[in-house]
Amino acid sequence: MTTTRFAPSPTGYIHVGNLRTALMNYLIARKTGGTFILRIDDTDPERSKEEYVDALKQDLEWLGLHWDRVERQSQRLDRYAEAAEKLRGMGRFYEAFETPTELDLKRKKLLNMGNPPVYDRAALALSEEEKDHLRAERGDGVWRFKLDQERIEWTDGILGDISIDAASVSDPVLIRGDGQVLYTLASVVDDTEMGVTHVVRGSDHVTNTATQIQIIQALGGTVPEFAHHSLLTGPQGESLSKRLGTLSLRDLRTQGIEPAALLSLLARLGSSDPVELQTEMAELIEGFDITHFGSAPTKFDVEDLFPLTAKYLLGLDFSAVKDRISELGVPDDLAPGFWAVMRENITTLGDLSEWWTLLRDGADPVIDAEDAEFAAQAMTLLPEGPHDSDSWGTWTAAVKQATGRKGRGLFMPLRKALTGQSHGPDMAQLLPLLQVIKAKE
Ligand code: GLU
């Protein structure tokens, strides 16, 4: 039975990069009828905030990524303490006392000599007395996992065969001096005890995976299948790390991006499958294949979400937007017609409000000097309201006859006079919706 998890740290709002991870894990679980766990990685009490836990749940729900259960690392500290004890017992855990400055110095020295900046394990040579002395002087040390210095290998679901020399990796710190358990340990304890079978996460975790494999093995767990997806970059290949704040799911939602657009893009971006709008989760699940994803950085352009959103809206029936339209104050009798016209002319639902204001209050007419006389004459020929779908045809035929104008020279000035804009919905459909027609002062 497949079990996957999405494991965000609640230290901020989740963004498109997180969504890619969440979605892949979700789709794998659903495709195989397995379990999708939402795991809150909140072992850092200072940076973890409850408001972010609530926010990320709302964001996932908005997208329809429902989880089967929630786990919280902060409630499992006893499990991690037990695992730490086990590692200590088997001689795979050691206390080290270097300060950050000392470590930094060591790193710089190694780099200067052209060597990889790997921790030198100096703490392994400390006697009990020396440790007592250091502890008295500096407080408790950090706890490092002693890696077996051999090659760590796995077949990655996206990257293929990976082989990492453990000697090129520092023994990871799993517990901080203040006793805080770090994610590396918490994660393997959870993945093992929760029966996680597949771990999909960003390629920034590849080295973590190498060390976690050894920790899982030391603790007697089963190593899950790992897959590391490439990181998202901006459209020019630039790093997104600084911009991810503005690419939070909340922001995209505020900008009017629809869940279907986001899911459709992110379920395919970086894979050999084409991006196409999919409105049903079942289609996304069916069409998802992790082996189609490549290892190259994946370009993400927020602009791509707008045409997908527009396409999604175009396909929506009136019933799906009825409440939203009613909230704008569109009268019930006009609402279906309003939607029929608008669905073809909006990018996001937010655009509806501007259109409704225009139709309700009338637009400030835009009349070019050379059209002033023509427009004034045309207005005298406008049939009495209420207008229906024939009104525009009747009116423009009469104006054509009276003025001799035709084509663009006839229609464009009328459109601009009525809507204040040079483009927009079909005027024959728009005219019956226009509540007020403003005359030029
Ligand atoms: N909390 C970790 C992160 O957000 C989870 C990584 C993982 O999936 O193991 O980076």
Short mmCIF file of C-alpha atoms and ligand atoms in Angstrom, two decimals:
data_model
loop_
_atom_site.label_atom_id
_atom_site.label_comp_id
_atom_site.label_asym_id
_atom_site.label_seq_id
_atom_site.Cartn_x
_atom_site.Cartn_y
_atom_site.Cartn_z
CA MET A 1 0.00 0.00 0.00
CA THR A 2 1.39 3.37 -1.02
CA THR A 3 1.79 6.05 1.62
CA THR A 4 3.11 9.50 0.80
CA ARG A 5 3.36 12.68 2.77
CA PHE A 6 3.63 16.40 2.27
CA ALA A 7 5.76 17.79 5.09
CA PRO A 8 5.82 21.57 5.17
CA SER A 9 7.43 23.55 7.96
CA PRO A 10 4.85 26.09 9.13
CA THR A 11 7.24 29.02 8.99
CA GLY A 12 5.55 30.93 6.19
CA TYR A 13 2.86 30.69 3.54
CA ILE A 14 3.27 27.85 1.08
CA HIS A 15 4.20 28.78 -2.48
CA VAL A 16 4.25 27.25 -5.94
CA GLY A 17 7.46 25.36 -5.16
CA ASN A 18 5.82 23.69 -2.16
CA LEU A 19 2.73 22.99 -4.21
CA ARG A 20 4.77 21.05 -6.74
CA THR A 21 5.97 18.77 -3.93
CA ALA A 22 2.52 18.48 -2.36
CA LEU A 23 0.84 17.74 -5.65
CA MET A 24 3.26 15.01 -6.71
CA ASN A 25 2.89 13.23 -3.39
CA TYR A 26 -0.88 13.64 -3.50
CA LEU A 27 -1.19 12.32 -7.05
CA ILE A 28 0.99 9.28 -6.34
CA ALA A 29 -1.12 8.36 -3.32
CA ARG A 30 -4.41 8.83 -5.15
CA LYS A 31 -3.29 7.04 -8.27
CA THR A 32 -2.50 3.94 -6.26
CA GLY A 33 -5.42 4.15 -3.85
CA GLY A 34 -2.94 4.84 -1.06
CA THR A 35 -2.72 7.27 1.83
CA PHE A 36 -1.68 10.92 1.70
CA ILE A 37 -0.45 12.32 5.01
CA LEU A 38 -0.15 16.00 5.79
CA ARG A 39 2.80 16.17 8.16
CA ILE A 40 3.53 19.42 9.88
CA ASP A 41 7.28 19.68 10.45
CA ASP A 42 7.09 21.93 13.48
CA THR A 43 9.99 20.91 15.67
CA ASP A 44 11.31 24.47 15.59
CA PRO A 45 9.16 26.22 18.22
CA GLU A 46 10.53 29.67 17.46
CA ARG A 47 9.85 29.73 13.75
CA SER A 48 6.74 27.54 13.58
CA LYS A 49 3.49 29.48 13.82
CA GLU A 50 -0.04 28.20 14.25
CA GLU A 51 -1.35 30.76 11.78
CA TYR A 52 0.80 29.19 9.07
CA VAL A 53 -0.53 25.74 9.93
CA ASP A 54 -4.08 27.04 9.46
CA ALA A 55 -3.09 28.89 6.32
CA LEU A 56 -1.45 25.94 4.63
CA LYS A 57 -4.44 23.75 5.39
CA GLN A 58 -6.73 26.35 3.85
CA ASP A 59 -4.50 26.59 0.80
CA LEU A 60 -4.50 22.83 0.26
CA GLU A 61 -8.25 22.66 0.75
CA TRP A 62 -8.76 25.49 -1.71
CA LEU A 63 -6.90 23.38 -4.26
CA GLY A 64 -8.84 20.26 -3.39
CA LEU A 65 -5.77 18.40 -2.16
CA HIS A 66 -7.41 16.58 0.71
CA TRP A 67 -5.24 14.65 3.10
CA ASP A 68 -6.14 11.42 4.85
CA ARG A 69 -4.64 12.43 8.16
CA VAL A 70 -2.52 15.07 9.82
CA GLU A 71 0.58 14.38 11.85
CA ARG A 72 2.55 16.91 13.85
CA GLN A 73 6.18 16.47 14.71
CA SER A 74 5.87 18.62 17.82
CA GLN A 75 3.62 15.91 19.29
CA ARG A 76 6.08 13.13 18.62
CA LEU A 77 9.15 14.37 20.48
CA ASP A 78 9.21 11.25 22.65
CA ARG A 79 9.59 9.10 19.54
CA TYR A 80 12.60 11.12 18.44
CA ALA A 81 14.16 10.93 21.90
CA GLU A 82 13.78 7.16 21.77
CA ALA A 83 15.44 6.99 18.35
CA ALA A 84 18.27 9.20 19.58
CA GLU A 85 18.78 6.88 22.53
CA LYS A 86 18.94 3.92 20.18
CA LEU A 87 21.57 5.62 18.02
CA ARG A 88 23.59 6.50 21.12
CA GLY A 89 23.39 2.91 22.27
CA MET A 90 24.80 1.62 19.01
CA GLY A 91 27.66 4.13 18.96
CA ARG A 92 26.32 6.04 15.95
CA PHE A 93 25.68 9.28 17.83
CA TYR A 94 28.28 11.63 19.28
CA GLU A 95 28.30 14.95 21.03
CA ALA A 96 30.32 17.78 19.49
CA PHE A 97 31.07 21.18 20.96
CA GLU A 98 32.50 23.36 18.21
CA THR A 99 31.02 26.83 18.05
CA PRO A 100 29.61 28.07 14.73
CA THR A 101 32.68 30.30 14.37
CA GLU A 102 35.05 27.39 14.89
CA LEU A 103 33.18 25.32 12.34
CA ASP A 104 33.29 28.16 9.92
CA LEU A 105 37.03 28.45 10.32
CA LYS A 106 37.50 24.74 9.74
CA ARG A 107 35.35 24.92 6.62
CA LYS A 108 37.31 27.85 5.23
CA LYS A 109 40.63 26.14 5.87
CA LEU A 110 39.52 23.02 4.01
CA LEU A 111 38.15 25.04 1.11
CA ASN A 112 41.39 27.01 0.88
CA MET A 113 43.28 23.76 0.54
CA GLY A 114 40.89 22.69 -2.20
CA ASN A 115 39.19 20.07 -0.04
CA PRO A 116 35.45 19.52 0.48
CA PRO A 117 34.33 21.27 3.69
CA VAL A 118 33.50 18.12 5.58
CA TYR A 119 33.38 18.08 9.38
CA ASP A 120 36.63 16.51 10.63
CA ARG A 121 35.04 14.47 13.44
CA ALA A 122 37.39 16.04 15.97
CA ALA A 123 34.74 15.47 18.65
CA LEU A 124 35.12 11.70 18.29
CA ALA A 125 38.55 11.98 19.87
CA LEU A 126 37.33 13.79 23.01
CA SER A 127 37.69 11.95 26.31
CA GLU A 128 34.80 11.93 28.80
CA GLU A 129 36.70 14.45 30.92
CA GLU A 130 37.23 16.78 28.02
CA LYS A 131 33.54 16.55 27.19
CA ASP A 132 32.56 17.32 30.79
CA HIS A 133 34.86 20.26 30.71
CA LEU A 134 33.48 21.56 27.42
CA ARG A 135 29.90 21.01 28.56
CA ALA A 136 30.58 23.02 31.72
CA GLU A 137 32.18 25.74 29.68
CA ARG A 138 29.87 25.87 26.64
CA GLY A 139 26.69 24.05 27.62
CA ASP A 140 25.39 20.90 25.97
CA GLY A 141 26.89 20.02 22.62
CA VAL A 142 25.13 19.12 19.40
CA TRP A 143 24.56 15.46 18.52
CA ARG A 144 25.94 14.20 15.25
CA PHE A 145 25.13 10.99 13.45
CA LYS A 146 28.26 9.03 12.59
CA LEU A 147 27.99 8.15 8.93
CA ASP A 148 29.42 4.91 7.65
CA GLN A 149 31.99 6.07 5.17
CA GLU A 150 30.86 4.11 2.18
CA ARG A 151 28.93 4.95 -0.97
CA ILE A 152 25.24 5.54 -0.45
CA GLU A 153 23.22 4.49 -3.46
CA TRP A 154 19.63 4.55 -4.53
CA THR A 155 17.58 4.61 -7.70
CA ASP A 156 15.78 7.90 -7.69
CA GLY A 157 12.29 8.05 -9.19
CA ILE A 158 13.30 11.11 -11.21
CA LEU A 159 17.09 11.38 -11.14
CA GLY A 160 17.85 7.73 -11.80
CA ASP A 161 20.84 5.99 -10.19
CA ILE A 162 22.48 8.10 -7.52
CA SER A 163 25.69 7.32 -5.70
CA ILE A 164 27.05 9.60 -3.02
CA ASP A 165 30.29 9.06 -1.15
CA ALA A 166 29.44 9.41 2.53
CA ALA A 167 33.01 10.57 3.15
CA SER A 168 32.20 13.74 1.24
CA VAL A 169 29.33 14.58 3.59
CA SER A 170 29.59 15.93 7.14
CA ASP A 171 28.12 13.84 9.91
CA PRO A 172 24.71 15.48 10.20
CA VAL A 173 23.68 17.27 13.37
CA LEU A 174 20.42 15.69 14.49
CA ILE A 175 19.94 17.39 17.86
CA ARG A 176 20.92 20.94 18.65
CA GLY A 177 22.66 22.11 21.80
CA ASP A 178 19.34 23.32 23.22
CA GLY A 179 17.85 19.86 22.73
CA GLN A 180 15.81 20.70 19.66
CA VAL A 181 15.46 17.69 17.38
CA LEU A 182 16.23 18.58 13.80
CA TYR A 183 14.14 17.64 10.84
CA THR A 184 16.64 15.07 9.53
CA LEU A 185 16.03 12.77 12.47
CA ALA A 186 12.35 13.58 12.99
CA SER A 187 11.66 12.94 9.35
CA VAL A 188 13.20 9.48 9.22
CA VAL A 189 11.53 8.41 12.45
CA ASP A 190 8.19 9.56 11.03
CA ASP A 191 8.68 8.13 7.59
CA THR A 192 9.59 4.78 9.11
CA GLU A 193 6.88 4.65 11.77
CA MET A 194 4.17 5.99 9.48
CA GLY A 195 5.00 3.47 6.79
CA VAL A 196 5.81 6.10 4.17
CA THR A 197 6.62 4.23 0.98
CA HIS A 198 7.39 7.12 -1.40
CA VAL A 199 9.11 10.41 -0.63
CA VAL A 200 9.01 13.05 -3.34
CA ARG A 201 10.71 16.34 -2.57
CA GLY A 202 12.93 18.99 -4.08
CA SER A 203 16.41 18.23 -5.37
CA ASP A 204 17.81 20.46 -2.61
CA HIS A 205 17.23 17.43 -0.39
CA VAL A 206 19.44 14.96 -2.29
CA THR A 207 22.27 15.07 0.26
CA ASN A 208 19.77 14.80 3.11
CA THR A 209 18.44 11.69 1.49
CA ALA A 210 21.89 10.11 1.47
CA THR A 211 22.31 10.66 5.20
CA GLN A 212 18.71 9.76 5.96
CA ILE A 213 19.10 6.42 4.21
CA GLN A 214 21.90 5.54 6.62
CA ILE A 215 19.90 6.71 9.63
CA ILE A 216 16.87 4.68 8.55
CA GLN A 217 19.07 1.62 8.13
CA ALA A 218 20.70 2.18 11.53
CA LEU A 219 17.26 2.36 13.13
CA GLY A 220 16.17 -0.80 11.35
CA GLY A 221 13.56 0.86 9.14
CA THR A 222 12.68 0.25 5.50
CA VAL A 223 14.10 2.78 3.08
CA PRO A 224 11.27 4.34 1.04
CA GLU A 225 11.43 5.07 -2.68
CA PHE A 226 12.88 8.54 -3.17
CA ALA A 227 12.29 10.94 -6.02
CA HIS A 228 13.74 14.45 -6.20
CA HIS A 229 12.09 16.91 -8.51
CA SER A 230 14.02 19.82 -9.97
CA LEU A 231 13.62 23.25 -8.45
CA LEU A 232 11.52 25.92 -10.11
CA THR A 233 13.23 28.92 -11.63
CA GLY A 234 11.80 32.10 -13.09
CA PRO A 235 11.04 32.37 -16.81
CA GLN A 236 14.65 33.45 -17.55
CA GLY A 237 16.13 30.64 -15.48
CA GLU A 238 16.70 32.99 -12.56
CA SER A 239 16.45 31.68 -9.02
CA LEU A 240 12.98 31.95 -7.57
CA SER A 241 14.09 31.79 -3.97
CA LYS A 242 13.74 35.51 -3.34
CA ARG A 243 10.50 35.81 -5.25
CA LEU A 244 8.74 32.84 -3.74
CA GLY A 245 7.17 35.14 -1.17
CA THR A 246 5.17 36.76 -3.95
CA LEU A 247 4.33 33.40 -5.42
CA SER A 248 2.50 32.17 -2.35
CA LEU A 249 -0.72 30.34 -3.05
CA ARG A 250 -2.53 33.09 -1.15
CA ASP A 251 -1.22 35.75 -3.48
CA LEU A 252 -2.11 33.78 -6.55
CA ARG A 253 -5.58 33.24 -5.17
CA THR A 254 -5.95 36.97 -4.52
CA GLN A 255 -4.89 37.62 -8.09
CA GLY A 256 -7.80 35.50 -9.22
CA ILE A 257 -5.93 32.38 -10.28
CA GLU A 258 -8.23 29.37 -10.26
CA PRO A 259 -7.19 26.09 -8.58
CA ALA A 260 -7.69 24.14 -11.81
CA ALA A 261 -5.18 26.39 -13.57
CA LEU A 262 -2.54 25.96 -10.87
CA LEU A 263 -3.00 22.22 -10.61
CA SER A 264 -3.00 21.72 -14.37
CA LEU A 265 0.23 23.66 -14.78
CA LEU A 266 2.11 22.20 -11.84
CA ALA A 267 1.12 18.60 -12.48
CA ARG A 268 2.83 18.80 -15.87
CA LEU A 269 5.50 21.50 -15.74
CA GLY A 270 8.94 19.94 -16.07
CA SER A 271 7.58 16.71 -17.54
CA SER A 272 7.43 15.48 -21.11
CA ASP A 273 3.62 15.68 -21.00
CA PRO A 274 2.01 18.81 -22.43
CA VAL A 275 0.38 21.33 -20.12
CA GLU A 276 -3.34 21.35 -20.75
CA LEU A 277 -6.26 22.51 -18.69
CA GLN A 278 -7.73 19.71 -16.67
CA THR A 279 -10.82 20.49 -14.72
CA GLU A 280 -11.26 17.19 -12.93
CA MET A 281 -8.88 15.89 -10.30
CA ALA A 282 -9.50 12.39 -11.67
CA GLU A 283 -7.98 13.43 -15.00
CA LEU A 284 -4.92 14.85 -13.28
CA ILE A 285 -4.48 11.68 -11.27
CA GLU A 286 -4.95 9.47 -14.30
CA GLY A 287 -2.48 11.41 -16.44
CA PHE A 288 0.25 11.75 -13.82
CA ASP A 289 3.45 9.79 -14.26
CA ILE A 290 6.47 10.77 -12.20
CA THR A 291 8.85 8.99 -14.56
CA HIS A 292 8.01 11.61 -17.20
CA PHE A 293 9.69 14.35 -15.16
CA GLY A 294 13.20 15.50 -15.96
CA SER A 295 16.04 16.62 -13.73
CA ALA A 296 16.70 19.99 -15.41
CA PRO A 297 15.57 23.11 -13.55
CA THR A 298 11.97 23.88 -14.44
CA LYS A 299 10.98 27.32 -15.64
CA PHE A 300 7.88 28.70 -14.06
CA ASP A 301 6.12 31.77 -15.38
CA VAL A 302 3.24 33.05 -13.31
CA GLU A 303 1.79 34.57 -16.47
CA ASP A 304 1.02 31.07 -17.77
CA LEU A 305 -1.61 30.75 -15.07
CA PHE A 306 -3.81 33.50 -16.51
CA PRO A 307 -4.72 31.95 -19.88
CA LEU A 308 -5.41 28.65 -18.10
CA THR A 309 -7.65 30.48 -15.66
CA ALA A 310 -9.48 32.23 -18.51
CA LYS A 311 -9.96 28.92 -20.27
CA TYR A 312 -11.31 27.35 -17.12
CA LEU A 313 -13.78 30.20 -16.61
CA LEU A 314 -14.93 30.00 -20.21
CA GLY A 315 -16.06 26.45 -19.55
CA LEU A 316 -18.03 27.24 -16.40
CA ASP A 317 -21.81 27.04 -16.40
CA PHE A 318 -23.81 29.86 -14.93
CA SER A 319 -24.72 27.74 -11.92
CA ALA A 320 -21.05 27.59 -10.90
CA VAL A 321 -20.76 31.38 -10.67
CA LYS A 322 -24.32 32.32 -9.78
CA ASP A 323 -23.53 33.24 -6.18
CA ARG A 324 -20.46 35.20 -7.08
CA ILE A 325 -22.42 37.20 -9.68
CA SER A 326 -25.26 37.76 -7.29
CA GLU A 327 -22.79 39.14 -4.71
CA LEU A 328 -21.84 41.80 -7.24
CA GLY A 329 -25.43 42.99 -7.21
CA VAL A 330 -26.32 41.86 -10.72
CA PRO A 331 -30.13 41.47 -10.82
CA ASP A 332 -31.29 37.86 -11.16
CA ASP A 333 -32.93 38.40 -14.52
CA LEU A 334 -29.75 39.82 -16.03
CA ALA A 335 -27.32 37.43 -14.38
CA PRO A 336 -27.38 34.50 -16.87
CA GLY A 337 -26.98 36.88 -19.81
CA PHE A 338 -24.26 38.75 -17.99
CA TRP A 339 -22.31 35.52 -17.48
CA ALA A 340 -22.87 34.36 -21.07
CA VAL A 341 -21.18 37.54 -22.31
CA MET A 342 -18.54 37.82 -19.63
CA ARG A 343 -17.19 34.28 -19.62
CA GLU A 344 -15.63 34.94 -23.01
CA ASN A 345 -14.18 38.26 -22.00
CA ILE A 346 -12.55 37.84 -18.62
CA THR A 347 -9.21 36.52 -17.45
CA THR A 348 -10.19 36.15 -13.79
CA LEU A 349 -13.48 36.35 -11.94
CA GLY A 350 -12.20 39.59 -10.44
CA ASP A 351 -12.71 41.21 -13.86
CA LEU A 352 -16.46 40.77 -13.48
CA SER A 353 -16.78 43.51 -10.95
CA GLU A 354 -15.29 46.14 -13.23
CA TRP A 355 -17.59 45.10 -16.03
CA TRP A 356 -20.62 45.15 -13.81
CA THR A 357 -19.78 48.65 -12.55
CA LEU A 358 -19.49 49.78 -16.13
CA LEU A 359 -22.80 48.25 -17.14
CA ARG A 360 -24.60 49.46 -14.04
CA ASP A 361 -23.35 53.02 -13.99
CA GLY A 362 -22.55 53.56 -17.64
CA ALA A 363 -19.11 54.27 -19.01
CA ASP A 364 -17.62 57.68 -19.56
CA PRO A 365 -17.95 57.92 -23.30
CA VAL A 366 -14.81 58.23 -25.35
CA ILE A 367 -15.54 60.20 -28.50
CA ASP A 368 -12.77 61.32 -30.83
CA ALA A 369 -13.11 64.85 -32.22
CA GLU A 370 -13.72 63.65 -35.76
CA ASP A 371 -16.55 61.41 -34.55
CA ALA A 372 -18.33 63.98 -32.37
CA GLU A 373 -21.00 64.89 -34.84
CA PHE A 374 -21.49 61.31 -35.94
CA ALA A 375 -21.86 60.11 -32.35
CA ALA A 376 -24.35 62.82 -31.46
CA GLN A 377 -26.45 61.93 -34.48
CA ALA A 378 -26.23 58.22 -33.70
CA MET A 379 -27.45 58.79 -30.15
CA THR A 380 -30.65 60.39 -31.43
CA LEU A 381 -31.32 57.17 -33.35
CA LEU A 382 -30.79 54.80 -30.41
CA PRO A 383 -34.03 52.84 -29.92
CA GLU A 384 -35.81 53.17 -26.59
CA GLY A 385 -34.83 50.54 -23.99
CA PRO A 386 -35.09 47.95 -22.75
CA HIS A 387 -32.75 46.58 -25.34
CA ASP A 388 -32.61 43.04 -26.55
CA SER A 389 -30.23 41.11 -28.77
CA ASP A 390 -31.72 42.70 -31.90
CA SER A 391 -31.36 46.29 -30.69
CA TRP A 392 -27.75 46.72 -31.75
CA GLY A 393 -28.49 45.49 -35.30
CA THR A 394 -31.54 47.72 -35.64
CA TRP A 395 -29.70 50.72 -34.30
CA THR A 396 -26.53 50.35 -36.38
CA ALA A 397 -28.62 49.77 -39.55
CA ALA A 398 -30.43 53.04 -38.89
CA VAL A 399 -27.18 54.88 -38.15
CA LYS A 400 -25.60 53.47 -41.30
CA GLN A 401 -28.50 54.67 -43.37
CA ALA A 402 -28.50 58.14 -41.84
CA THR A 403 -24.75 58.75 -41.91
CA GLY A 404 -23.47 56.59 -44.73
CA ARG A 405 -20.77 55.16 -42.43
CA LYS A 406 -20.05 51.46 -42.38
CA GLY A 407 -17.66 48.85 -40.99
CA ARG A 408 -15.15 49.90 -38.37
CA GLY A 409 -15.88 53.59 -38.92
CA LEU A 410 -19.45 52.92 -37.91
CA PHE A 411 -19.02 50.41 -35.09
CA MET A 412 -15.89 51.57 -33.30
CA PRO A 413 -17.06 55.08 -32.37
CA LEU A 414 -20.31 53.60 -31.05
CA ARG A 415 -18.46 51.02 -28.98
CA LYS A 416 -16.20 53.72 -27.53
CA ALA A 417 -19.12 56.03 -26.86
CA LEU A 418 -21.03 53.32 -25.00
CA THR A 419 -18.26 51.49 -23.18
CA GLY A 420 -15.38 53.96 -23.11
CA GLN A 421 -13.18 51.18 -24.53
CA SER A 422 -12.04 50.14 -27.96
CA HIS A 423 -12.43 46.43 -27.33
CA GLY A 424 -14.62 44.14 -25.33
CA PRO A 425 -17.58 41.83 -25.70
CA ASP A 426 -19.82 41.63 -28.72
CA MET A 427 -21.88 44.83 -28.68
CA ALA A 428 -25.11 43.10 -29.65
CA GLN A 429 -24.82 41.04 -26.47
CA LEU A 430 -23.58 43.90 -24.35
CA LEU A 431 -26.24 46.48 -25.21
CA PRO A 432 -29.10 44.65 -23.47
CA LEU A 433 -26.99 44.56 -20.30
CA LEU A 434 -26.17 48.23 -20.30
CA GLN A 435 -28.27 49.78 -17.55
CA VAL A 436 -27.28 53.36 -18.15
CA ILE A 437 -26.07 55.03 -21.29
CA LYS A 438 -24.16 58.15 -20.44
CA ALA A 439 -24.18 61.06 -22.79
CA LYS A 440 -21.02 63.06 -23.33
CA GLU A 441 -21.11 66.20 -21.20
N1 GLU B 1 9.99 20.18 6.16
C1 GLU B 1 10.85 19.79 5.08
C2 GLU B 1 10.87 20.90 4.06
O1 GLU B 1 9.89 21.63 3.96
C3 GLU B 1 10.35 18.51 4.47
C4 GLU B 1 11.24 17.91 3.45
C5 GLU B 1 10.80 16.49 3.18
O2 GLU B 1 9.86 16.33 2.40
O3 GLU B 1 11.33 15.57 3.74
O4 GLU B 1 11.85 21.09 3.37
#
